[in-house]
mmCIF file of C-alpha atoms in Angstrom:
data_model
loop_
_atom_site.group_PDB
_atom_site.id
_atom_site.type_symbol
_atom_site.label_atom_id
_atom_site.label_comp_id
_atom_site.label_asym_id
_atom_site.label_seq_id
_atom_site.Cartn_x
_atom_site.Cartn_y
_atom_site.Cartn_z
ATOM 1 C CA MET A 1 -38.682 68.720 -23.337
ATOM 2 C CA LEU A 2 -39.013 72.482 -23.268
ATOM 3 C CA HIS A 3 -37.035 72.499 -26.673
ATOM 4 C CA GLN A 4 -39.672 69.842 -28.109
ATOM 5 C CA ILE A 5 -42.613 72.059 -27.063
ATOM 6 C CA TRP A 6 -40.953 75.015 -28.733
ATOM 7 C CA GLN A 7 -40.573 73.135 -31.956
ATOM 8 C CA LEU A 8 -44.099 71.547 -32.053
ATOM 9 C CA GLY A 9 -45.808 74.784 -31.173
ATOM 10 C CA PHE A 10 -44.432 78.029 -32.525
ATOM 11 C CA PRO A 11 -43.923 76.956 -36.219
ATOM 12 C CA TRP A 12 -47.642 76.095 -36.343
ATOM 13 C CA LEU A 13 -48.145 79.863 -35.060
ATOM 14 C CA ARG A 14 -46.079 81.056 -37.978
ATOM 15 C CA LYS A 15 -47.833 79.046 -40.523
ATOM 16 C CA ARG A 16 -51.224 80.030 -39.206
ATOM 17 C CA TYR A 17 -50.750 83.448 -40.873
ATOM 18 C CA VAL A 18 -49.819 81.927 -44.076
ATOM 19 C CA PHE A 19 -53.114 79.839 -44.117
ATOM 20 C CA ASN A 20 -55.290 82.516 -43.112
ATOM 21 C CA SER A 21 -54.025 84.473 -46.122
ATOM 22 C CA TYR A 22 -54.772 81.664 -48.486
ATOM 23 C CA LEU A 23 -58.237 81.303 -46.946
ATOM 24 C CA LEU A 24 -58.824 84.921 -47.371
ATOM 25 C CA LEU A 25 -57.624 84.945 -51.079
ATOM 26 C CA GLY A 26 -59.489 81.897 -51.677
ATOM 27 C CA SER A 27 -62.702 83.251 -50.008
ATOM 28 C CA LEU A 28 -62.470 86.743 -52.009
ATOM 29 C CA GLY A 29 -61.994 84.852 -55.147
ATOM 30 C CA ILE A 30 -64.988 82.674 -54.667
ATOM 31 C CA VAL A 31 -67.042 85.997 -53.969
ATOM 32 C CA VAL A 32 -65.847 87.844 -57.009
ATOM 33 C CA ALA A 33 -66.520 84.861 -59.258
ATOM 34 C CA THR A 34 -70.033 84.292 -57.732
ATOM 35 C CA THR A 35 -70.903 88.161 -57.805
ATOM 36 C CA ILE A 36 -69.737 88.632 -61.615
ATOM 37 C CA PHE A 37 -71.698 85.361 -62.480
ATOM 38 C CA THR A 38 -74.661 86.836 -60.637
ATOM 39 C CA PHE A 39 -74.531 90.311 -62.315
ATOM 40 C CA ARG A 40 -74.355 88.447 -65.748
ATOM 41 C CA ILE A 41 -77.425 86.460 -65.236
ATOM 42 C CA SER A 42 -79.283 89.765 -63.941
ATOM 43 C CA LYS A 43 -78.164 91.497 -67.185
ATOM 44 C CA SER A 44 -79.590 88.672 -69.015
ATOM 45 C CA VAL A 45 -82.768 88.698 -67.287
ATOM 46 C CA GLU A 46 -83.168 92.376 -67.902
ATOM 47 C CA ARG A 47 -82.265 92.051 -71.652
ATOM 48 C CA GLN A 48 -85.130 89.526 -71.681
ATOM 49 C CA ALA A 49 -87.573 91.638 -70.053
ATOM 50 C CA TYR A 50 -86.517 94.499 -72.382
ATOM 51 C CA LEU A 51 -87.224 92.040 -75.505
ATOM 52 C CA THR A 52 -90.471 90.880 -73.982
ATOM 53 C CA THR A 53 -91.720 94.580 -73.351
ATOM 54 C CA GLU A 54 -90.676 95.659 -76.794
ATOM 55 C CA LEU A 55 -92.960 92.883 -77.893
ATOM 56 C CA LEU A 56 -95.684 93.802 -75.771
ATOM 57 C CA SER A 57 -95.645 97.212 -77.086
ATOM 58 C CA GLY A 58 -96.402 96.033 -80.647
ATOM 59 C CA VAL A 59 -99.353 93.907 -79.407
ATOM 60 C CA ALA A 60 -100.425 96.866 -77.267
ATOM 61 C CA SER A 61 -101.157 99.132 -80.054
ATOM 62 C CA ARG A 62 -104.302 97.022 -80.602
ATOM 63 C CA LEU A 63 -105.781 98.393 -77.558
ATOM 64 C CA PHE A 64 -105.864 101.565 -79.040
ATOM 65 C CA THR A 65 -107.554 100.407 -82.428
ATOM 66 C CA ALA A 66 -109.767 97.556 -81.121
ATOM 67 C CA GLN A 67 -113.331 97.944 -81.949
ATOM 68 C CA ASP A 68 -115.022 95.891 -79.274
ATOM 69 C CA LEU A 69 -114.153 94.122 -76.082
ATOM 70 C CA ASP A 70 -113.743 90.767 -77.714
ATOM 71 C CA GLU A 71 -110.740 92.181 -79.526
ATOM 72 C CA VAL A 72 -109.146 93.612 -76.240
ATOM 73 C CA LEU A 73 -109.752 90.409 -74.077
ATOM 74 C CA PRO A 74 -106.805 88.374 -75.591
ATOM 75 C CA ILE A 75 -104.548 91.294 -75.403
ATOM 76 C CA VAL A 76 -105.540 91.796 -71.621
ATOM 77 C CA GLU A 77 -104.636 88.002 -70.842
ATOM 78 C CA ILE A 78 -101.299 88.588 -72.557
ATOM 79 C CA ILE A 79 -100.782 91.473 -70.380
ATOM 80 C CA ASN A 80 -101.749 89.955 -67.068
ATOM 81 C CA GLY A 81 -99.428 87.113 -67.821
ATOM 82 C CA ASN A 82 -96.299 89.073 -68.208
ATOM 83 C CA GLU A 83 -94.003 89.412 -65.144
ATOM 84 C CA VAL A 84 -92.663 92.645 -66.088
ATOM 85 C CA PRO A 85 -94.385 95.609 -64.353
ATOM 86 C CA PHE A 86 -95.476 98.158 -67.067
ATOM 87 C CA ILE A 87 -98.157 100.779 -67.613
ATOM 88 C CA LEU A 88 -99.836 102.005 -70.903
ATOM 89 C CA THR A 89 -100.602 105.600 -71.386
ATOM 90 C CA ASP A 90 -102.201 107.377 -74.354
ATOM 91 C CA ASN A 91 -101.028 110.525 -76.060
ATOM 92 C CA ALA A 92 -102.711 112.702 -73.396
ATOM 93 C CA GLY A 93 -100.684 111.077 -70.678
ATOM 94 C CA ARG A 94 -103.749 109.284 -69.229
ATOM 95 C CA PRO A 95 -102.925 105.618 -67.927
ATOM 96 C CA ILE A 96 -105.236 103.249 -69.709
ATOM 97 C CA MET A 97 -103.745 99.874 -68.898
ATOM 98 C CA TRP A 98 -101.281 98.007 -66.426
ATOM 99 C CA ASN A 99 -100.743 94.521 -64.982
ATOM 100 C CA PRO A 100 -102.636 94.925 -61.523
ATOM 101 C CA ALA A 101 -101.238 91.406 -60.496
ATOM 102 C CA VAL A 102 -97.620 92.449 -60.673
ATOM 103 C CA ILE A 103 -97.926 96.184 -59.873
ATOM 104 C CA GLY A 104 -100.409 95.444 -56.908
ATOM 105 C CA ILE A 105 -102.797 98.286 -57.882
ATOM 106 C CA PRO A 106 -106.320 97.417 -59.186
ATOM 107 C CA LEU A 107 -107.460 98.242 -62.501
ATOM 108 C CA PRO A 108 -110.445 100.673 -62.547
ATOM 109 C CA GLU A 109 -113.127 100.650 -65.060
ATOM 110 C CA TYR A 110 -112.073 101.384 -68.473
ATOM 111 C CA SER A 111 -114.387 104.359 -68.863
ATOM 112 C CA ILE A 112 -112.965 105.919 -65.740
ATOM 113 C CA LEU A 113 -109.575 105.697 -67.086
ATOM 114 C CA HIS A 114 -110.395 107.092 -70.651
ATOM 115 C CA GLN A 115 -112.511 110.027 -69.218
ATOM 116 C CA ALA A 116 -109.772 111.034 -66.416
ATOM 117 C CA ASN A 117 -109.070 114.829 -66.788
ATOM 118 C CA LEU A 118 -105.308 115.224 -66.016
ATOM 119 C CA SER A 119 -105.558 118.958 -65.304
ATOM 120 C CA GLN A 120 -108.211 118.523 -62.569
ATOM 121 C CA ALA A 121 -108.268 116.417 -59.352
ATOM 122 C CA HIS A 122 -108.662 112.948 -60.422
ATOM 123 C CA ASN A 123 -108.600 109.398 -58.850
ATOM 124 C CA PRO A 124 -105.852 108.761 -56.464
ATOM 125 C CA VAL A 125 -105.197 105.250 -58.210
ATOM 126 C CA ILE A 126 -104.457 107.269 -61.385
ATOM 127 C CA THR A 127 -102.103 109.726 -59.384
ATOM 128 C CA GLU A 128 -100.299 106.624 -57.999
ATOM 129 C CA ILE A 129 -99.762 104.978 -61.255
ATOM 130 C CA LEU A 130 -98.436 108.189 -62.957
ATOM 131 C CA SER A 131 -95.991 108.478 -60.075
ATOM 132 C CA LEU A 132 -94.996 105.070 -60.850
ATOM 133 C CA ALA A 133 -94.625 105.586 -64.446
ATOM 134 C CA GLU A 134 -92.173 108.569 -63.800
ATOM 135 C CA ILE A 135 -90.113 106.165 -61.771
ATOM 136 C CA TYR A 136 -90.078 103.543 -64.374
ATOM 137 C CA ASP A 137 -89.041 106.191 -66.817
ATOM 138 C CA ALA A 138 -86.069 107.417 -64.659
ATOM 139 C CA ASN A 139 -84.643 104.048 -65.032
ATOM 140 C CA GLN A 140 -85.668 102.550 -68.299
ATOM 141 C CA GLU A 141 -86.527 104.361 -71.589
ATOM 142 C CA PRO A 142 -90.143 103.881 -72.416
ATOM 143 C CA PHE A 143 -91.509 102.506 -75.582
ATOM 144 C CA ALA A 144 -93.385 104.352 -77.932
ATOM 145 C CA ILE A 145 -96.651 102.589 -79.166
ATOM 146 C CA LEU A 146 -97.195 103.145 -82.867
ATOM 147 C CA ASP A 147 -99.783 101.960 -85.425
ATOM 148 C CA ASP A 148 -99.210 100.317 -88.817
ATOM 149 C CA GLU A 149 -98.656 103.716 -90.301
ATOM 150 C CA GLY A 150 -96.310 104.772 -87.978
ATOM 151 C CA VAL A 151 -98.508 107.325 -85.964
ATOM 152 C CA ARG A 152 -97.958 107.437 -82.089
ATOM 153 C CA LEU A 153 -100.986 106.037 -80.151
ATOM 154 C CA GLY A 154 -99.243 106.064 -76.641
ATOM 155 C CA THR A 155 -96.288 104.942 -74.464
ATOM 156 C CA LEU A 156 -95.348 101.851 -72.658
ATOM 157 C CA HIS A 157 -93.467 102.495 -69.345
ATOM 158 C CA TYR A 158 -91.942 99.533 -67.758
ATOM 159 C CA GLY A 159 -89.750 98.458 -64.596
ATOM 160 C CA ARG A 160 -87.679 95.701 -63.411
ATOM 161 C CA SER A 161 -89.605 92.285 -62.596
ATOM 162 C CA ALA A 162 -89.438 90.825 -59.161
ATOM 163 C CA LEU A 163 -86.936 88.315 -60.448
ATOM 164 C CA SER A 164 -84.451 90.912 -61.763
ATOM 165 C CA ARG A 165 -84.938 92.905 -58.481
ATOM 166 C CA ARG A 166 -83.777 89.651 -56.528
ATOM 167 C CA LEU A 167 -80.776 88.980 -58.759
ATOM 168 C CA ARG A 168 -79.663 92.440 -58.249
ATOM 169 C CA ILE A 169 -79.402 92.176 -54.431
ATOM 170 C CA MET A 170 -78.240 88.463 -54.564
ATOM 171 C CA PRO A 171 -74.390 89.443 -54.934
ATOM 172 C CA TYR A 172 -74.622 91.489 -51.749
ATOM 173 C CA LEU A 173 -76.291 88.703 -49.904
ATOM 174 C CA GLU A 174 -73.551 86.116 -51.083
ATOM 175 C CA LEU A 175 -71.060 88.777 -49.998
ATOM 176 C CA MET A 176 -72.516 88.917 -46.441
ATOM 177 C CA VAL A 177 -72.781 85.001 -46.360
ATOM 178 C CA MET A 178 -69.223 84.721 -47.209
ATOM 179 C CA ALA A 179 -68.036 87.289 -44.839
ATOM 180 C CA LEU A 180 -69.950 85.521 -41.915
ATOM 181 C CA PHE A 181 -68.306 82.327 -43.075
ATOM 182 C CA PHE A 182 -65.013 83.698 -43.196
ATOM 183 C CA LEU A 183 -65.388 85.216 -39.819
ATOM 184 C CA LEU A 184 -66.673 81.886 -38.470
ATOM 185 C CA ILE A 185 -63.588 80.330 -39.852
ATOM 186 C CA LEU A 186 -61.346 82.924 -38.267
ATOM 187 C CA TRP A 187 -63.198 82.527 -34.925
ATOM 188 C CA ALA A 188 -62.644 78.737 -35.041
ATOM 189 C CA LEU A 189 -58.924 79.165 -35.912
ATOM 190 C CA GLN A 190 -58.613 81.353 -33.150
ATOM 191 C CA SER A 191 -60.266 79.185 -30.790
ATOM 192 C CA LYS A 192 -57.861 76.418 -31.876
ATOM 193 C CA LYS A 193 -54.774 78.754 -31.653
ATOM 194 C CA GLU A 194 -55.607 79.892 -28.013
ATOM 195 C CA ALA A 195 -56.229 76.024 -27.134
ATOM 196 C CA GLN A 196 -52.815 75.275 -28.376
ATOM 197 C CA GLN A 197 -51.206 77.981 -26.763
ATOM 198 C CA GLN A 198 -53.040 77.340 -23.407
ATOM 199 C CA ALA A 199 -51.787 73.827 -23.899
ATOM 200 C CA LEU A 200 -48.146 75.022 -24.779
ATOM 201 C CA PHE A 201 -48.059 77.444 -21.784
ATOM 202 C CA ALA A 202 -49.374 74.955 -19.413
ATOM 203 C CA GLY A 203 -46.818 72.317 -20.521
ATOM 204 C CA MET A 204 -43.821 74.697 -20.297
ATOM 205 C CA ALA A 205 -44.996 75.985 -17.065
ATOM 206 C CA LYS A 206 -45.403 72.638 -15.449
ATOM 207 C CA GLU A 207 -42.168 71.302 -16.830
ATOM 208 C CA THR A 208 -40.204 74.486 -15.480
ATOM 209 C CA ALA A 209 -41.796 73.754 -12.215
ATOM 210 C CA HIS A 210 -40.856 70.483 -12.270
ATOM 211 C CA GLN A 211 -37.258 71.227 -13.222
ATOM 212 C CA LEU A 212 -37.008 73.672 -10.312
ATOM 213 C CA GLY A 213 -38.304 71.095 -7.778
ATOM 214 C CA THR A 214 -35.270 68.765 -7.376
ATOM 215 C CA PRO A 215 -32.425 71.496 -7.087
ATOM 216 C CA LEU A 216 -34.814 73.629 -4.888
ATOM 217 C CA THR A 217 -35.181 70.773 -2.656
ATOM 218 C CA SER A 218 -31.485 70.381 -2.591
ATOM 219 C CA ALA A 219 -30.686 74.122 -1.947
ATOM 220 C CA MET A 220 -33.166 74.096 1.022
ATOM 221 C CA GLY A 221 -31.225 71.090 2.557
ATOM 222 C CA TRP A 222 -27.941 72.662 1.928
ATOM 223 C CA LEU A 223 -29.231 75.992 3.577
ATOM 224 C CA ALA A 224 -30.221 74.218 6.660
ATOM 225 C CA ILE A 225 -26.851 72.809 6.923
ATOM 226 C CA LEU A 226 -25.294 76.402 6.584
ATOM 227 C CA GLU A 227 -27.805 77.691 9.226
ATOM 228 C CA GLU A 228 -26.408 75.147 11.733
ATOM 229 C CA LYS A 229 -22.955 76.433 11.036
ATOM 230 C CA VAL A 230 -23.443 80.261 10.516
ATOM 231 C CA GLY A 231 -26.671 80.822 12.597
ATOM 232 C CA LYS A 232 -29.852 82.222 11.309
ATOM 233 C CA SER A 233 -29.222 85.560 12.501
ATOM 234 C CA SER A 234 -26.560 86.300 9.945
ATOM 235 C CA GLU A 235 -27.878 88.864 7.262
ATOM 236 C CA VAL A 236 -26.670 86.714 4.437
ATOM 237 C CA MET A 237 -28.449 83.729 5.636
ATOM 238 C CA ARG A 238 -31.663 85.843 5.847
ATOM 239 C CA GLU A 239 -31.137 86.905 2.093
ATOM 240 C CA LEU A 240 -30.374 83.480 1.290
ATOM 241 C CA ASN A 241 -33.757 82.249 2.997
ATOM 242 C CA ARG A 242 -35.675 84.841 1.118
ATOM 243 C CA ASP A 243 -34.192 83.938 -2.168
ATOM 244 C CA VAL A 244 -34.993 80.318 -1.609
ATOM 245 C CA ASP A 245 -38.409 81.199 -0.575
ATOM 246 C CA ARG A 246 -38.829 83.194 -3.744
ATOM 247 C CA LEU A 247 -37.698 80.423 -5.831
ATOM 248 C CA SER A 248 -40.343 78.081 -4.247
ATOM 249 C CA MET A 249 -42.865 80.952 -5.005
ATOM 250 C CA VAL A 250 -41.680 80.903 -8.542
ATOM 251 C CA SER A 251 -42.165 77.392 -8.886
ATOM 252 C CA ALA A 252 -45.753 77.585 -7.218
ATOM 253 C CA ARG A 253 -46.480 80.357 -9.741
ATOM 254 C CA PHE A 254 -45.389 78.168 -12.938
ATOM 255 C CA SER A 255 -47.364 75.267 -11.653
ATOM 256 C CA GLN A 256 -50.531 77.372 -11.476
ATOM 257 C CA ILE A 257 -50.281 78.201 -15.316
ATOM 258 C CA GLY A 258 -52.850 76.353 -17.035
ATOM 259 C CA SER A 259 -55.335 76.025 -14.215
ATOM 260 C CA LEU A 260 -57.850 78.353 -13.049
ATOM 261 C CA PRO A 261 -56.015 80.394 -10.211
ATOM 262 C CA GLN A 262 -57.976 81.703 -7.035
ATOM 263 C CA LEU A 263 -58.320 85.238 -6.973
ATOM 264 C CA GLN A 264 -57.920 86.958 -3.445
ATOM 265 C CA ASP A 265 -59.277 90.139 -1.909
ATOM 266 C CA THR A 266 -55.945 91.588 -0.629
ATOM 267 C CA ASP A 267 -54.034 94.716 -0.675
ATOM 268 C CA LEU A 268 -52.776 95.635 -4.254
ATOM 269 C CA ASN A 269 -50.428 98.609 -2.752
ATOM 270 C CA GLU A 270 -48.767 95.942 -0.407
ATOM 271 C CA LEU A 271 -48.047 93.603 -3.251
ATOM 272 C CA VAL A 272 -46.620 96.385 -5.514
ATOM 273 C CA ASP A 273 -44.476 97.653 -2.422
ATOM 274 C CA GLU A 274 -43.242 94.104 -1.827
ATOM 275 C CA SER A 275 -42.187 93.869 -5.601
ATOM 276 C CA VAL A 276 -40.392 97.195 -5.603
ATOM 277 C CA VAL A 277 -38.672 96.421 -2.332
ATOM 278 C CA TYR A 278 -37.439 93.151 -3.632
ATOM 279 C CA PHE A 279 -35.617 94.889 -6.565
ATOM 280 C CA GLN A 280 -34.454 97.892 -4.283
ATOM 281 C CA LYS A 281 -32.382 95.577 -2.269
ATOM 282 C CA ARG A 282 -30.515 94.260 -5.296
ATOM 283 C CA LEU A 283 -30.046 97.522 -7.042
ATOM 284 C CA PRO A 284 -26.660 97.951 -5.443
ATOM 285 C CA HIS A 285 -25.326 95.057 -7.327
ATOM 286 C CA LEU A 286 -25.819 97.216 -10.518
ATOM 287 C CA GLY A 287 -23.505 99.872 -9.129
ATOM 288 C CA GLY A 288 -26.224 102.146 -7.886
ATOM 289 C CA ARG A 289 -26.722 103.501 -11.539
ATOM 290 C CA VAL A 290 -30.543 102.347 -11.362
ATOM 291 C CA GLN A 291 -33.035 104.246 -9.581
ATOM 292 C CA LEU A 292 -36.451 102.345 -8.785
ATOM 293 C CA ARG A 293 -39.416 104.747 -7.721
ATOM 294 C CA ARG A 294 -42.733 104.027 -6.288
ATOM 295 C CA GLU A 295 -45.544 106.509 -6.607
ATOM 296 C CA GLY A 296 -49.227 106.374 -5.986
ATOM 297 C CA ARG A 297 -51.961 104.497 -4.219
ATOM 298 C CA SER A 298 -54.923 102.778 -5.098
ATOM 299 C CA THR A 299 -58.045 102.646 -3.361
ATOM 300 C CA ALA A 300 -60.037 100.496 -5.807
ATOM 301 C CA HIS A 301 -61.532 97.053 -4.615
ATOM 302 C CA VAL A 302 -59.775 94.575 -7.037
ATOM 303 C CA LEU A 303 -59.293 90.805 -7.041
ATOM 304 C CA PHE A 304 -56.154 88.993 -7.783
ATOM 305 C CA ASN A 305 -53.831 86.068 -7.372
ATOM 306 C CA ARG A 306 -50.865 87.332 -5.296
ATOM 307 C CA ASP A 307 -48.248 84.833 -6.741
ATOM 308 C CA LEU A 308 -49.280 85.389 -10.347
ATOM 309 C CA LEU A 309 -49.562 89.169 -10.217
ATOM 310 C CA GLY A 310 -46.407 89.426 -8.294
ATOM 311 C CA TRP A 311 -44.722 87.545 -10.937
ATOM 312 C CA VAL A 312 -46.120 89.992 -13.601
ATOM 313 C CA LEU A 313 -44.822 93.120 -11.740
ATOM 314 C CA GLU A 314 -41.410 91.474 -11.235
ATOM 315 C CA ASN A 315 -41.238 90.583 -15.009
ATOM 316 C CA LEU A 316 -41.958 93.915 -16.167
ATOM 317 C CA ILE A 317 -39.732 95.751 -13.627
ATOM 318 C CA LYS A 318 -36.913 93.347 -14.697
ATOM 319 C CA ASN A 319 -37.641 94.095 -18.541
ATOM 320 C CA GLY A 320 -37.330 97.787 -17.723
ATOM 321 C CA ILE A 321 -34.019 97.254 -15.918
ATOM 322 C CA ASP A 322 -32.775 95.297 -18.972
ATOM 323 C CA ALA A 323 -33.928 97.921 -21.122
ATOM 324 C CA LEU A 324 -31.807 100.725 -19.889
ATOM 325 C CA VAL A 325 -28.909 102.010 -21.852
ATOM 326 C CA ASP A 326 -25.558 101.059 -20.206
ATOM 327 C CA GLY A 327 -27.537 99.829 -17.140
ATOM 328 C CA LYS A 328 -28.134 103.512 -16.080
ATOM 329 C CA GLY A 329 -31.616 105.065 -15.638
ATOM 330 C CA THR A 330 -34.797 105.254 -13.639
ATOM 331 C CA ILE A 331 -37.763 102.916 -13.392
ATOM 332 C CA THR A 332 -41.002 104.255 -12.104
ATOM 333 C CA VAL A 333 -43.963 102.045 -10.732
ATOM 334 C CA LYS A 334 -47.118 104.178 -10.306
ATOM 335 C CA VAL A 335 -50.257 102.964 -8.816
ATOM 336 C CA GLY A 336 -53.878 104.638 -8.828
ATOM 337 C CA ASP A 337 -57.509 104.237 -9.752
ATOM 338 C CA HIS A 338 -58.554 104.066 -13.264
ATOM 339 C CA PRO A 339 -61.112 106.674 -14.448
ATOM 340 C CA THR A 340 -63.477 103.951 -15.614
ATOM 341 C CA GLY A 341 -63.195 101.919 -12.519
ATOM 342 C CA GLY A 342 -60.548 99.568 -11.303
ATOM 343 C CA ALA A 343 -56.921 99.931 -10.481
ATOM 344 C CA ARG A 344 -54.281 101.057 -12.951
ATOM 345 C CA ILE A 345 -50.508 100.357 -12.642
ATOM 346 C CA THR A 346 -48.013 101.958 -14.868
ATOM 347 C CA ILE A 347 -44.349 100.741 -15.111
ATOM 348 C CA SER A 348 -42.034 103.239 -17.101
ATOM 349 C CA ASP A 349 -38.429 102.984 -17.873
ATOM 350 C CA THR A 350 -35.947 105.659 -19.533
ATOM 351 C CA GLY A 351 -34.513 102.796 -21.638
ATOM 352 C CA ARG A 352 -33.942 102.410 -25.373
ATOM 353 C CA GLY A 353 -37.812 101.996 -26.128
ATOM 354 C CA ILE A 354 -39.166 99.449 -28.450
ATOM 355 C CA PRO A 355 -38.465 99.468 -32.191
ATOM 356 C CA ALA A 356 -40.897 101.452 -34.154
ATOM 357 C CA GLY A 357 -43.688 99.119 -35.956
ATOM 358 C CA VAL A 358 -43.363 96.445 -33.164
ATOM 359 C CA GLY A 359 -45.955 97.765 -30.803
ATOM 360 C CA ASN A 360 -48.217 95.094 -29.148
ATOM 361 C CA LYS A 361 -46.064 92.310 -31.071
ATOM 362 C CA VAL A 362 -44.159 92.133 -27.844
ATOM 363 C CA PHE A 363 -46.962 90.153 -26.276
ATOM 364 C CA GLU A 364 -46.946 87.574 -28.983
ATOM 365 C CA PRO A 365 -45.232 84.177 -27.801
ATOM 366 C CA GLY A 366 -41.793 83.853 -29.210
ATOM 367 C CA PHE A 367 -41.297 87.581 -30.038
ATOM 368 C CA THR A 368 -37.939 89.137 -28.227
ATOM 369 C CA THR A 369 -35.696 91.980 -29.015
ATOM 370 C CA LYS A 370 -33.266 90.588 -26.680
ATOM 371 C CA LYS A 371 -30.245 88.399 -27.980
ATOM 372 C CA ARG A 372 -31.220 85.716 -25.571
ATOM 373 C CA GLY A 373 -34.671 84.677 -24.405
ATOM 374 C CA TRP A 374 -37.724 82.455 -25.588
ATOM 375 C CA GLY A 375 -39.901 85.729 -26.030
ATOM 376 C CA MET A 376 -42.346 84.087 -23.568
ATOM 377 C CA GLY A 377 -42.224 86.519 -20.567
ATOM 378 C CA LEU A 378 -44.684 89.249 -21.903
ATOM 379 C CA ALA A 379 -46.876 86.659 -23.646
ATOM 380 C CA LEU A 380 -47.367 85.057 -20.063
ATOM 381 C CA VAL A 381 -47.809 88.445 -18.634
ATOM 382 C CA ARG A 382 -50.752 89.026 -21.024
ATOM 383 C CA ARG A 383 -52.255 85.634 -20.291
ATOM 384 C CA ILE A 384 -52.141 86.339 -16.625
ATOM 385 C CA VAL A 385 -53.716 89.723 -16.735
ATOM 386 C CA ASN A 386 -56.194 89.424 -19.569
ATOM 387 C CA GLN A 387 -57.269 85.569 -18.938
ATOM 388 C CA TYR A 388 -56.799 84.981 -15.333
ATOM 389 C CA HIS A 389 -57.703 88.421 -14.124
ATOM 390 C CA LYS A 390 -60.011 89.659 -16.732
ATOM 391 C CA GLY A 391 -57.875 92.962 -16.960
ATOM 392 C CA ARG A 392 -55.741 94.255 -19.692
ATOM 393 C CA ILE A 393 -52.089 95.103 -20.352
ATOM 394 C CA THR A 394 -50.989 97.501 -23.249
ATOM 395 C CA ILE A 395 -48.145 99.593 -24.044
ATOM 396 C CA GLU A 396 -49.155 103.041 -23.224
ATOM 397 C CA SER A 397 -46.302 104.998 -24.731
ATOM 398 C CA THR A 398 -42.909 104.219 -26.218
ATOM 399 C CA SER A 399 -40.306 106.321 -27.705
ATOM 400 C CA SER A 400 -36.471 106.235 -27.835
ATOM 401 C CA HIS A 401 -36.255 107.669 -24.482
ATOM 402 C CA GLY A 402 -38.356 104.630 -22.841
ATOM 403 C CA THR A 403 -41.333 102.574 -22.597
ATOM 404 C CA THR A 404 -44.569 102.724 -20.351
ATOM 405 C CA PHE A 405 -46.773 99.465 -19.752
ATOM 406 C CA LEU A 406 -50.090 100.073 -18.434
ATOM 407 C CA LEU A 407 -51.808 97.271 -16.498
ATOM 408 C CA VAL A 408 -55.631 97.681 -15.587
ATOM 409 C CA LEU A 409 -57.616 95.411 -13.173
ATOM 410 C CA PRO A 410 -61.219 95.610 -13.078
ATOM 411 C CA LEU A 411 -63.284 96.250 -10.087
ATOM 412 C CA ALA A 412 -64.233 93.071 -7.983
ATOM 413 C CA ASP A 413 -67.975 93.555 -8.655
ATOM 414 C CA SER A 414 -67.409 93.103 -12.578
ATOM 415 C CA ILE A 415 -65.777 89.724 -12.240
ATOM 416 C CA LEU A 416 -67.647 88.129 -9.352
#
């Protein structure tokens, strides 16, 4: 069954990255195509505005040559109906006409504009209009207004219409919408992946606990028979009992994967001591070439599940021992208080280290640098620490001379 779970679960995890790549490329293609199309429309609108303003400059010449108000009124109506903001100035630089509905500045009396003296303090409306004309000229070349004989009568300054301004910011809005859409898709995929991984981990763990149950029960029965013949006082029997108890605890740990474990307010230092002592008793089997050191104490008040966190420590210590070159080196387990609050545990080895470029990939399901193994150990470690204990585990440092894992548990108050 475990093999079937593997075949069903991990190919999908690998295909997910290919799907995300196609999704990203497709989204970028849509954004680029939409942006180019919108810019082309914006350029077309600006071209139309240019032609309209050029035509208007020819009509505006009549404002300078009109003899009475009746001749000017039709021109004013044309001007007010134009959506392109513009300002007419005479040869002296005085503003004499603009479209107030578009610019948003009321048009004073005609006589006030014609009698304005630019060398002296004048109407603040005129000052504002002239400043606006300078802004227009900085972006678009103004039109010269000529009479029928080619004599210059004034200047037409124009800016971008409201539609043109909206079209210019449209690509950026589209880009933001597409980015939000893409992030939403990634979040949905990530949630789906985590749900599938959760089901995968739970299925594997519960099946492992089930498979361990039958031989474990049988071993306990045989152990009871041996105790009757050898006696409980034998050192061998005591160690056998401890190992059978540990197997029972391993089975209990696996049965908790997939369900919300209960966090307890117990002594973290004591749990670390138990894990270290367990391995220290078995180090002589390695020929005395491995040293296991225990350093530091933590005073932080943290909550943890004793069975699951104990399995995390044992897994990291075992990985450190497996990483030692020729089975010789030192494993150091150090406990202390984290500077930002909570407790920190570092487990260092003097082994071969992790290959360059691998980094935190060691926590991904299915990744392993060993010849044998499923690559599930560190993936379960991260899940237990990050998801169940609201902590974090990272590779603090790695080199050809060893690796250090950093495990941080938050203060109890922060997760209550």
